Every structure is written in C-alpha cells, then in structure tokens.
Coordinates of C-alpha atoms and ligand atoms in Angstrom, one line a residue:
Chain A
M1 CA 0.0 0.1 0.0
S2 CA 1.6 3.1 -1.1
K3 CA 1.6 6.3 0.8
H4 CA -0.7 9.1 -0.3
H5 CA 0.9 12.5 -1.1
V6 CA -1.3 15.2 0.5
T7 CA -1.1 18.9 -0.5
T8 CA -3.0 21.2 1.9
T9 CA -3.0 24.6 3.8
I10 CA -2.1 24.3 7.5
N11 CA -2.2 27.6 9.6
G12 CA -2.2 29.8 6.4
E13 CA 0.9 28.0 5.1
P14 CA 1.0 25.6 2.2
A15 CA 1.9 22.1 3.6
E16 CA 2.8 18.9 1.9
Y17 CA 3.1 15.5 3.4
L18 CA 3.1 11.7 2.8
C19 CA 0.7 9.5 4.9
E20 CA -1.0 6.2 5.1
A21 CA -4.5 5.9 4.6
Q22 CA -5.3 4.8 8.1
Q23 CA -3.4 7.6 9.7
T24 CA -5.8 10.2 11.2
M25 CA -5.3 13.8 10.8
L26 CA -4.2 13.9 14.5
D27 CA -1.4 11.2 13.8
V28 CA -0.3 13.4 10.9
L29 CA -0.3 16.5 12.7
R30 CA 1.7 15.1 15.7
D31 CA 3.9 12.5 14.1
E32 CA 4.6 13.7 10.6
L33 CA 4.5 17.4 10.9
G34 CA 5.7 17.8 14.5
L35 CA 2.5 19.9 15.5
T36 CA 2.0 18.4 18.9
G37 CA -0.3 21.1 20.3
S38 CA -3.3 19.0 19.3
K39 CA -3.7 16.4 22.0
E40 CA -5.0 12.8 21.8
G41 CA -7.3 12.2 24.7
C42 CA -9.7 9.5 23.6
S43 CA -9.5 8.8 20.0
S44 CA -13.2 8.4 19.8
G45 CA -14.6 12.0 19.4
D46 CA -15.6 12.5 22.9
C47 CA -12.9 14.8 24.5
G48 CA -12.2 17.4 21.9
A49 CA -8.5 17.7 22.9
C50 CA -7.6 17.0 19.3
T51 CA -10.0 19.8 18.0
I52 CA -8.9 21.6 14.8
I53 CA -10.6 24.0 12.3
C54 CA -11.2 22.4 8.9
D55 CA -12.6 24.8 6.0
G56 CA -14.3 26.8 8.9
N57 CA -15.7 24.1 11.0
I58 CA -14.3 22.6 14.1
V59 CA -13.8 18.9 13.8
C60 CA -12.2 16.1 15.9
S61 CA -8.8 15.4 14.2
C62 CA -8.9 12.0 15.6
L63 CA -12.0 11.2 13.5
M64 CA -10.5 12.5 10.2
L65 CA -8.2 10.8 8.1
G66 CA -4.9 12.7 7.1
V67 CA -5.7 12.0 3.5
E68 CA -8.9 13.8 3.6
A69 CA -7.1 17.1 4.2
E70 CA -6.1 17.4 0.6
G71 CA -7.0 20.9 -0.7
R72 CA -8.6 21.8 2.7
D73 CA -7.8 24.9 5.0
I74 CA -6.7 23.6 8.4
T75 CA -6.0 25.6 11.6
T76 CA -4.5 23.9 14.6
I77 CA -3.7 25.5 18.0
E78 CA -0.4 26.5 16.6
G79 CA -2.1 28.9 14.2
I80 CA -4.4 30.6 16.6
A81 CA -1.9 33.4 17.9
R82 CA -1.9 36.6 16.0
G83 CA 1.9 36.5 15.1
D84 CA 3.8 37.2 18.1
E85 CA 0.7 38.3 20.1
L86 CA -1.7 35.8 21.9
H87 CA -5.2 35.6 20.6
P88 CA -7.8 37.1 23.1
V89 CA -8.9 33.5 23.9
Q90 CA -5.3 32.6 24.7
Q91 CA -4.6 35.7 26.7
K92 CA -7.9 35.3 28.7
F93 CA -7.2 31.6 29.5
L94 CA -3.8 32.9 31.1
E95 CA -5.6 35.8 33.0
H96 CA -8.4 33.8 34.5
A97 CA -6.1 30.7 35.2
A98 CA -8.5 28.7 33.0
L99 CA -6.2 25.6 33.0
Q100 CA -4.5 23.4 35.3
C101 CA -2.8 20.4 33.8
G102 CA -3.5 22.0 30.2
F103 CA -4.3 18.8 28.4
C104 CA -7.7 20.1 27.3
T105 CA -6.4 23.6 26.7
P106 CA -5.4 23.5 23.0
G107 CA -8.8 22.0 22.0
L108 CA -10.7 24.4 24.2
I109 CA -9.0 27.4 22.7
V110 CA -9.4 26.2 19.1
A111 CA -13.0 25.5 19.8
A112 CA -13.7 28.8 21.5
K113 CA -11.9 30.8 18.8
A114 CA -14.1 29.2 16.3
L115 CA -17.3 30.3 18.4
L116 CA -16.1 33.9 18.4
D117 CA -15.5 33.6 14.7
T118 CA -19.2 33.0 14.3
T119 CA -20.5 35.2 17.0
L120 CA -19.1 37.9 19.3
N121 CA -22.1 37.9 21.4
P122 CA -22.5 34.4 22.5
T123 CA -24.7 33.9 25.9
E124 CA -23.0 31.8 28.3
E125 CA -25.4 29.1 27.6
E126 CA -24.6 29.2 23.9
A127 CA -20.9 29.0 24.8
R128 CA -21.5 26.1 27.2
Y129 CA -23.4 24.1 24.4
W130 CA -20.7 25.0 21.9
L131 CA -18.0 23.7 24.1
A132 CA -19.8 20.6 25.2
G133 CA -17.6 18.4 23.2
N134 CA -14.4 19.6 25.1
L135 CA -13.8 17.7 28.3
C136 CA -11.8 19.1 31.1
R137 CA -11.0 17.0 34.1
C138 CA -9.3 19.7 36.1
T139 CA -11.0 23.2 36.1
G140 CA -14.7 22.5 36.5
Y141 CA -15.3 24.6 33.5
D142 CA -16.2 27.9 35.4
K143 CA -12.8 29.6 34.8
I144 CA -13.0 28.4 31.2
L145 CA -16.3 30.0 30.6
R146 CA -15.2 33.2 32.3
A147 CA -12.2 33.4 30.0
V148 CA -14.3 32.8 27.0
M149 CA -16.9 35.4 27.8
D150 CA -14.2 37.8 28.7
A151 CA -12.4 37.3 25.4
A152 CA -15.6 37.9 23.7
S153 CA -15.9 41.1 25.3
V154 CA -12.3 42.1 24.4
M155 CA -13.1 41.2 20.7
R156 CA -16.4 43.2 20.7
A157 CA -14.4 46.2 21.8
E158 CA -11.7 45.5 19.2
A159 CA -14.6 45.5 16.5
G160 CA -15.9 48.7 18.0
R161 CA -19.1 47.0 19.1
Chain B
M1 CA -5.2 1.5 13.0
P2 CA -4.8 -1.5 10.6
R3 CA -3.8 -0.9 7.0
V4 CA -6.5 0.1 4.7
N5 CA -6.6 1.5 1.1
Y6 CA -8.4 4.9 0.4
A7 CA -10.1 6.2 -2.7
A8 CA -11.8 9.6 -3.1
P9 CA -13.6 9.4 -6.4
S10 CA -14.9 12.5 -8.1
S11 CA -18.0 10.9 -9.5
V12 CA -20.7 8.5 -8.6
D13 CA -19.7 6.2 -11.5
E14 CA -16.2 6.1 -10.2
A15 CA -17.3 5.3 -6.6
V16 CA -19.7 2.6 -7.9
K17 CA -16.6 1.1 -9.8
A18 CA -14.3 1.5 -6.7
L19 CA -16.8 -0.4 -4.3
A20 CA -17.5 -3.0 -6.9
G21 CA -13.7 -3.7 -7.7
A22 CA -12.7 -3.9 -4.0
S23 CA -11.2 -7.2 -3.1
G24 CA -12.5 -7.4 0.4
L25 CA -14.9 -5.3 2.6
A26 CA -15.2 -1.8 1.2
K27 CA -16.6 0.9 3.4
V28 CA -18.2 4.3 2.3
L29 CA -16.9 7.3 4.3
A30 CA -19.0 10.4 4.9
G31 CA -18.1 12.3 8.1
G32 CA -16.3 9.3 9.6
T33 CA -17.6 10.0 13.2
D34 CA -19.0 6.3 13.3
L35 CA -16.7 4.8 10.7
L36 CA -13.4 6.0 12.2
V37 CA -14.4 4.9 15.8
Q38 CA -15.2 1.4 14.4
L39 CA -12.0 1.2 12.5
R40 CA -10.0 2.2 15.6
S41 CA -11.7 -0.4 17.9
G42 CA -11.2 -3.2 15.3
R43 CA -14.9 -3.7 15.1
I44 CA -14.7 -3.4 11.1
K45 CA -11.7 -4.2 9.1
P46 CA -12.2 -2.9 5.6
D47 CA -9.6 -3.3 2.8
L48 CA -10.9 0.0 1.2
I49 CA -12.4 3.2 2.2
V50 CA -14.2 5.1 -0.5
D51 CA -14.5 8.9 0.6
T52 CA -17.8 10.2 -1.0
K53 CA -17.2 13.9 -0.2
R54 CA -15.3 14.8 -3.5
I55 CA -18.4 13.7 -5.6
P56 CA -20.2 16.8 -6.7
G57 CA -23.7 17.0 -5.0
M58 CA -22.7 14.8 -2.0
I59 CA -22.4 17.9 0.3
G60 CA -25.0 20.7 -0.1
I61 CA -28.8 21.3 0.0
R62 CA -30.7 22.0 -3.1
D63 CA -34.3 23.3 -3.4
E64 CA -35.8 21.4 -6.2
G65 CA -39.6 22.0 -6.8
N66 CA -41.5 19.8 -4.2
F67 CA -38.3 18.5 -2.5
F68 CA -35.3 19.6 -0.5
V69 CA -32.5 17.6 -2.1
I70 CA -29.7 17.0 0.6
G71 CA -26.3 15.5 -0.4
A72 CA -25.9 12.3 1.6
A73 CA -22.5 13.5 3.1
T74 CA -23.8 17.0 4.1
P75 CA -22.6 17.8 7.6
G76 CA -25.1 18.7 10.4
V77 CA -23.7 22.3 10.7
M78 CA -25.0 22.9 7.1
L79 CA -28.4 21.5 7.9
S80 CA -28.9 23.6 10.9
S81 CA -27.6 26.8 9.1
H82 CA -30.0 26.4 6.1
A83 CA -32.9 28.8 6.9
G84 CA -35.3 27.2 4.4
L85 CA -34.9 23.7 5.7
E86 CA -35.0 24.8 9.3
H87 CA -38.3 26.6 8.7
A88 CA -39.9 23.8 6.7
W89 CA -38.9 20.9 9.0
P90 CA -37.6 22.0 12.3
G91 CA -37.9 18.5 13.7
I92 CA -35.5 17.2 11.1
V93 CA -33.0 19.9 12.1
E94 CA -33.5 19.4 15.7
G95 CA -32.8 15.6 15.3
A96 CA -29.7 16.1 13.2
D97 CA -28.5 18.9 15.4
L98 CA -28.6 16.6 18.5
I99 CA -26.0 14.4 17.1
G100 CA -22.8 14.9 19.2
S101 CA -20.9 18.1 19.8
T102 CA -20.0 21.0 17.6
Q103 CA -17.1 19.2 16.5
I104 CA -19.2 16.1 15.5
Q105 CA -21.7 18.4 13.8
G106 CA -18.8 19.5 11.6
R107 CA -18.7 16.3 10.0
A108 CA -21.8 14.0 10.9
S109 CA -24.1 13.4 7.9
L110 CA -27.6 12.0 7.5
A111 CA -26.4 9.1 5.4
G112 CA -23.9 8.1 8.1
N113 CA -26.5 8.4 10.7
L114 CA -29.0 6.3 8.7
C115 CA -26.5 3.6 7.3
N116 CA -24.7 3.2 10.7
A117 CA -28.1 1.7 11.5
S118 CA -28.3 2.3 15.2
P119 CA -31.8 2.1 16.5
A120 CA -31.0 5.3 18.6
A121 CA -29.9 7.4 15.7
D122 CA -31.2 10.9 16.3
S123 CA -31.8 12.1 12.7
V124 CA -33.8 9.1 11.6
P125 CA -37.2 9.3 13.2
A126 CA -38.0 12.8 11.8
V127 CA -36.6 12.0 8.3
I128 CA -38.8 8.9 8.3
A129 CA -41.7 10.9 9.6
A130 CA -41.4 13.4 6.7
R131 CA -41.7 10.4 4.2
T132 CA -38.2 11.1 2.8
I133 CA -37.0 9.3 -0.2
V134 CA -33.3 8.2 -0.4
V135 CA -31.5 7.9 -3.8
I136 CA -29.2 5.0 -4.1
A137 CA -26.5 4.5 -6.6
G138 CA -25.1 1.1 -7.5
A139 CA -23.9 -1.1 -10.4
N140 CA -27.4 -1.3 -11.9
G141 CA -27.8 2.6 -11.9
R142 CA -29.9 4.6 -9.6
R143 CA -32.9 3.6 -7.5
E144 CA -35.1 5.2 -4.9
A145 CA -36.3 3.9 -1.5
P146 CA -38.2 5.2 1.4
A147 CA -35.8 6.0 4.2
E148 CA -37.4 3.5 6.5
A149 CA -36.4 0.7 4.1
I150 CA -32.7 1.1 4.7
C151 CA -32.1 0.0 8.3
T152 CA -33.0 -3.7 8.9
G153 CA -31.4 -4.3 12.2
P154 CA -28.7 -3.0 14.4
G155 CA -25.7 -2.3 12.2
R156 CA -27.5 -3.8 9.1
T157 CA -28.9 -2.2 6.0
S158 CA -30.8 -3.3 3.0
L159 CA -28.1 -1.7 0.6
A160 CA -26.5 -4.3 -1.6
T161 CA -22.7 -4.7 -1.8
G162 CA -21.5 -1.7 -3.8
E163 CA -24.6 0.5 -3.3
F164 CA -24.4 3.8 -1.5
I165 CA -26.8 6.6 -0.8
V166 CA -26.4 9.6 -2.9
E167 CA -29.0 12.0 -1.7
F168 CA -32.1 12.5 0.5
K169 CA -35.2 13.8 -1.0
I170 CA -37.4 15.4 1.7
P171 CA -40.8 16.5 0.4
K172 CA -41.7 20.0 1.3
P173 CA -44.4 20.5 3.9
K174 CA -48.0 21.0 2.8
A175 CA -50.2 23.7 4.2
H176 CA -50.7 23.2 8.1
Q177 CA -47.9 20.6 8.1
C178 CA -45.1 20.5 10.5
D179 CA -42.9 18.2 12.7
A180 CA -40.9 17.8 15.9
Y181 CA -38.3 15.6 17.4
L182 CA -37.4 15.0 21.0
R183 CA -35.0 12.5 22.7
F184 CA -34.6 11.7 26.3
I185 CA -31.0 11.5 27.7
P186 CA -30.1 11.8 31.3
R187 CA -27.8 14.7 30.7
T188 CA -28.2 17.8 28.4
E189 CA -25.5 17.0 25.7
M190 CA -23.3 14.2 24.3
D191 CA -25.3 11.1 25.1
I192 CA -27.2 8.3 23.2
A193 CA -31.1 8.6 23.1
V194 CA -32.9 6.4 25.8
V195 CA -35.9 7.0 23.3
G196 CA -36.3 9.4 20.6
C197 CA -39.6 10.3 18.9
G198 CA -40.2 12.2 15.8
T199 CA -43.8 13.3 14.9
N200 CA -45.1 14.8 11.7
V201 CA -48.7 16.1 11.4
T202 CA -50.9 17.7 8.8
L203 CA -54.0 19.6 10.0
D204 CA -56.9 21.1 8.3
A205 CA -58.0 24.7 8.6
N206 CA -59.8 23.7 12.0
G207 CA -56.8 22.2 13.5
V208 CA -58.2 18.6 13.0
C209 CA -55.3 16.1 12.0
T210 CA -55.7 14.8 8.5
D211 CA -52.3 12.9 8.2
A212 CA -49.7 11.8 10.7
R213 CA -46.5 9.8 11.2
V214 CA -45.1 9.0 14.5
V215 CA -41.6 7.3 14.5
L216 CA -40.0 6.0 17.6
G217 CA -36.3 5.3 18.1
A218 CA -34.2 3.2 20.6
V219 CA -37.3 1.1 21.7
A220 CA -36.7 -1.7 19.1
P221 CA -34.1 -3.1 16.9
T222 CA -34.8 -0.6 14.3
T223 CA -36.7 2.7 14.1
V224 CA -40.4 2.0 14.4
I225 CA -43.2 3.7 12.4
V226 CA -46.3 3.5 14.9
E227 CA -49.2 3.1 12.7
D228 CA -51.7 3.0 15.6
A229 CA -50.3 6.3 16.8
A230 CA -50.9 8.0 13.5
K231 CA -54.5 6.5 13.8
A232 CA -55.0 8.0 17.1
L233 CA -54.2 11.4 15.8
I234 CA -56.0 11.4 12.4
G235 CA -59.5 12.8 12.6
H236 CA -58.9 14.4 15.8
K237 CA -57.9 17.7 17.5
L238 CA -55.1 17.4 20.2
D239 CA -57.3 16.9 23.3
D240 CA -56.9 14.9 26.3
A241 CA -58.5 11.7 24.8
T242 CA -56.5 11.9 21.7
L243 CA -53.3 12.3 23.9
A244 CA -54.2 9.4 25.9
A245 CA -54.8 7.2 22.9
L246 CA -51.6 8.4 21.3
D247 CA -49.6 7.5 24.5
K248 CA -51.1 4.0 24.7
A249 CA -50.4 3.4 21.0
A250 CA -46.7 4.6 21.3
Q251 CA -46.2 2.3 24.4
A252 CA -47.7 -0.7 22.7
A253 CA -45.3 -0.3 19.8
C254 CA -42.2 -0.6 22.1
K255 CA -40.1 -3.7 22.1
P256 CA -37.1 -2.3 23.8
I257 CA -34.2 -3.9 25.7
T258 CA -33.0 -3.2 29.2
D259 CA -29.5 -1.7 29.5
K260 CA -27.5 0.9 31.5
R261 CA -29.7 3.8 29.9
G262 CA -33.0 2.3 30.9
T263 CA -35.1 -0.6 31.6
I264 CA -37.9 -2.0 29.3
E265 CA -40.5 -0.4 31.6
Y266 CA -38.9 3.0 31.7
R267 CA -38.2 3.2 28.0
T268 CA -41.9 2.3 27.2
K269 CA -43.3 4.8 29.6
V270 CA -40.9 7.5 28.1
A271 CA -42.0 6.6 24.5
G272 CA -45.5 7.5 25.4
V273 CA -44.5 10.7 27.0
L274 CA -42.3 11.7 24.1
A275 CA -45.1 10.9 21.6
R276 CA -47.4 13.2 23.4
R277 CA -44.8 16.0 23.7
T278 CA -43.7 15.8 20.1
A279 CA -47.3 15.8 19.0
A280 CA -48.0 18.9 21.0
I281 CA -45.2 20.8 19.4
A282 CA -45.8 19.6 15.9
F283 CA -49.6 20.6 16.2
E284 CA -48.8 23.9 17.5
R285 CA -46.3 24.6 14.6
A286 CA -48.7 23.1 12.0
A287 CA -51.5 25.2 13.3
A288 CA -49.3 28.4 13.1
R289 CA -48.5 28.1 9.4
Ligands
LIG1 C1 -18.7 11.7 20.4 C2 -19.8 11.2 19.5 C3 -21.2 11.6 19.8 C4 -22.2 11.0 19.1 N1 -23.5 11.5 19.3 C5 -24.5 11.0 18.6 C6 -25.9 11.4 18.9 O1 -26.1 12.1 20.0 N2 -26.9 10.8 18.2 C7 -26.6 10.0 17.1 O2 -27.6 9.6 16.6 N3 -25.4 9.7 16.8 C8 -24.3 10.1 17.5 N4 -23.1 9.8 17.2 C9 -22.8 8.9 16.0 C10 -22.4 9.7 14.7 O3 -21.9 10.8 14.9 C11 -23.8 9.5 13.8 O4 -24.2 8.4 13.5 C12 -23.4 10.3 12.4 O5 -24.6 10.8 11.8 C13 -22.6 9.5 11.4 O6 -22.5 10.2 10.2 P1 -21.1 10.3 9.4 O7 -21.2 11.1 8.3 O8 -19.9 10.6 10.5 O9 -20.8 8.7 9.1 P2 -19.7 7.8 8.8 O10 -18.9 7.4 10.1 O11 -18.9 8.3 7.6 O12 -20.5 6.5 8.2 C14 -21.2 5.9 9.2 C15 -21.7 4.6 8.4 O13 -22.5 4.7 7.3 C16 -22.0 4.3 6.1 N5 -22.2 5.4 5.2 C17 -21.8 6.6 5.2 N6 -22.3 7.3 4.1 C18 -22.9 6.4 3.4 C19 -23.7 6.6 2.2 N7 -23.8 7.7 1.6 N8 -24.3 5.5 1.6 C20 -24.1 4.3 2.4 N9 -23.7 4.1 3.5 C21 -22.9 5.2 4.0 C22 -20.5 4.1 6.5 O14 -19.9 3.0 5.6 C23 -20.6 3.7 7.9 O15 -21.0 2.3 8.0 C24 -22.0 10.2 18.0 C25 -20.7 10.0 17.6 C26 -19.6 10.5 18.4 C27 -18.1 10.1 18.0
LIG2 S1 -8.8 12.7 21.0 FE1 -10.1 13.3 19.4 S2 -11.9 13.7 20.5 FE2 -10.7 12.9 22.1
LIG3 S1 -6.8 21.6 32.7 FE1 -6.5 19.4 33.0 S2 -8.1 18.6 31.7 FE2 -8.4 20.6 31.5

C-alpha cells in the first residue's frame, strides 16, 4: 500500500506530506508534521482535545483521516496566535487561570476561537453548548467559561461594538 | 489502526466502480464519526475506504420543486444553518443537530446516521416521519427507496454490496404540516437517546389532524413507524382523549431492551411521554402556518 501525497494549507501556509490511509489527521499533525499542540485524549470523538478547524468548521482530528485534508484549509492551535501576540482567547485563559494540567486547553482554545469567529455575542448558555464536546477533568469549566466570555468582550471592543 | 486503502472518487460512477472492484470489505466514508471509531476499535476491518465527499452533490442542500434534496454527506452544521430547511422541517433539523458536539456536527451526515443503523440514531425518526426518499447508486444505476427501508437491524442495512446513498429527497411541507423531534437522555448533551420520537402532522383549517406519522427510536432493533399512533391522531384535535390514545399506541409499539440507559418499563413509559410532547409541538407549529 503506497503512501498518499497530500497538499493542503495548515495555519495559512502551504503544506505537503506523505501519509498512509489509516493515519488520522491527528497522527499526521503530531507524528509527521511535529505539530504536537493538538492532543489525543480519547481517539473516539468524545473529549475534543484534538480539535482543529477544517474549512471553517471545528472537527475532531482523531476522527478525520490525514488523506482527507487534500486541498482543505486547516487551523490548529499552533495557528491561533496573531503572530507574536496571543489571541484574546489565549490571553484570557492565562488571566483567568482557566487551565490546570493543560491537556484540554489547545482543543478548548481552538473551539472557543471558532465560536467567536461565528459570533462575538454568545450567551453563556450558547458558549457552554458550543464547548460541550471539550472535556476538562481539572478546572470544573467555570474559569474556562469566564475566560471565553471575557475574550468575547475584548473582541467586541476591538470590533468597535 | 490496521492498514487500509483509500479512494476519493470524483463521480458517482467512479465510486460505484471502486466499491464493486474492492477485493475485500469496502466501506463508504461520509463524516467518519462512526466509521473511524469502528476502525480504531477493530470492530470493522475494511480493505478499502471510499470517501464520497469529493463527488459533486454529495455535500449541499438544493431546493428542487417539491423537494429539498440533501447530499448524503452534508454535515449537520450545514443543515442547521439552512434557513429554508429549518423553517420547513424544524424537527428534522432538531434531530440532526442533537448528534454529538459542535465538532461532530462539523462532519456527521444524514447518510452516516442512517447507514450506521443504530436504533437510537437521532436524525432518523423525523427523516422517516417526513416520508423522505433516499436515492441509491449502484452497479445497476440508480434506484429510490423510502428512508425506512434502509435500516434492517442494528448495524445492518438493505443496501446491496457496492450500493451507496447519493441524496435524501425530503418532500416540502403542505399547508398546516409540520414536525418535531425530542429525545430523552439523562444529561443535556453528548449522550445516546434512551428514547427518541419524531412526529409529523398535517392539520385542516380547523386544527383537525388529516395525516400523521409518529416514529420512535431506541425502543426496538430498528426505528419504528407507529401506525396506531398515527390512527390515534388522524380525525382528531389534540385533546386529552387523543393524547391518551396516542400515548397508549406509542407504548404498545415498544419492544425495547434493558440496558444501562434504561429498563424496558422505563423506555416504554418515556416513549408515550415523548409521543405526546412531540405531537403537542408539531400540532402547534402546524397550526401556526
Ligand atoms: C462523540 C460522538 C457523539 C455522538 N453522538 C451521537 C448522538 O447524539 N446521536 C446520534 O444519532 N449519533 C451520535 N453519534 C454517532 C455519529 O456521529 C452519527 O451516527 C453520524 O450521523 C454518522 O455520520 P457520519 O457522516 O460521520 O458517518 P460515517 O462514520 O462516515 O459512516 C457511518 C456508516 O454509514 C456508512 N455510510 C456513510 N455514508 C454512506 C452513504 N452515502 N451510503 C451508504 N452508507 C454510508 C458508512 O460506511 C458507515 O458504515 C456520535 C458519535 C460520536 C463520535
Ligand atoms: S482525541 Fe479526538 S476527541 Fe478525544
Ligand atoms: S486543565 Fe486538565 S483537563 Fe482541563
């Protein structure tokens, strides 16, 4: 079984890699491309630690094959910061101490960033439902929600709203 | 994961050829939210995965005369953001939207939910209740079948080797017709239905039901169309006597199992409750249009 040659865009940059059909996107990111920010918590779609953005939608990279990325536009946690500056979601996670062990954090930040790409005015309930596929065994979610809601207000101010 | 071959055909014909030419088991891939879990666990060991998402029309929603035509691999997120579909069939969109998390919604499709053939599949009851037709491609060309003809038992479908679903044709609602879907789970998100119920009703100008379909999930090896529940509704307004008859008919149709999510008795009782609640919502929506 020959390897597949994949041409895609990852974090705004053209990317090429060889992978086998059974390798997940998460395997490819971590093992072939050295992008180890995305985490493997469960490999069954339940925990969200592997969350990436694919063509504008968040998906579990553990439930996507690496070959499926051909021609897609992928964003991982490594592509969330704005150059040298942290994204407001990242900044607010730090300020609110919204992490302990940090294993869930990359997935939560990617998912929260995607939420704020769709709306700058989420209610807390909307944010909770949006993030229901991201499990955190440490924080109890409260600080995470506060960080996300605070990041939304920063981004509203940036947008002049 | 064990080794596998992968093909991403760009036409239905190519996909049919790839499926027919596979040396061993060939599996169709839509969003992969069931398939990849099963691959990883070793439950299935295909030789070939045929990714259908590069075939034009497999992703997207078209408005075609009397039907919404939904590409079989269209992810949930596209269903819930389609204003026309959501207005026409809020129950179908509710069912599809209940599947998994936001991440799962980015990939999970109606075809995958139907063909994975779980009796608890959340999008299936309302899709069947709307009398949806699925278009199937195979070596002998295309054929159509009602959605309820696909799933024949847990994990089993009526699709022949090499066949796959291309699209869902959902009839548009008539005057005073609407639907609703509810499922019961012990938490608010990320769980599998203990019972699900999709109800689709058509009323006359006086609020009397003229046509109905009530479909239960997770109470038998496949989704169940409860004919007696429809009979309990047709010819009536939604008064207490009608609701009681509906509840009784829904309970009588249950052949559930006892598992960690619920006992036989509990599932049966909840089926009656959900039939009443979905009927109340569907009647209200139908009367309002
Ligand atoms: C964390 C998590 C939570 C979930 N929660 C729910 C839930 O709440 N409710 C629920 O109902 N389900 C749930 N699921 C199951 C799953 O997400 C759904 O069944 C989903 O709709 C499957 O769609 P898919 O496109 O990902 O299918 P895939 O995984 O791509 O395919 C599923 C099956 O259908 C076959 N198939 C796919 N497309 C076709 C086609 N066009 N023609 C013929 N066969 C086809 C595949 O070969 C495979 O056997 C959950 C899954 C996960 C991982
Ligand atoms: S590792 Fe992908 S959802 Fe848990
Ligand atoms: S901080 Fe440890 S899992 Fe969330």
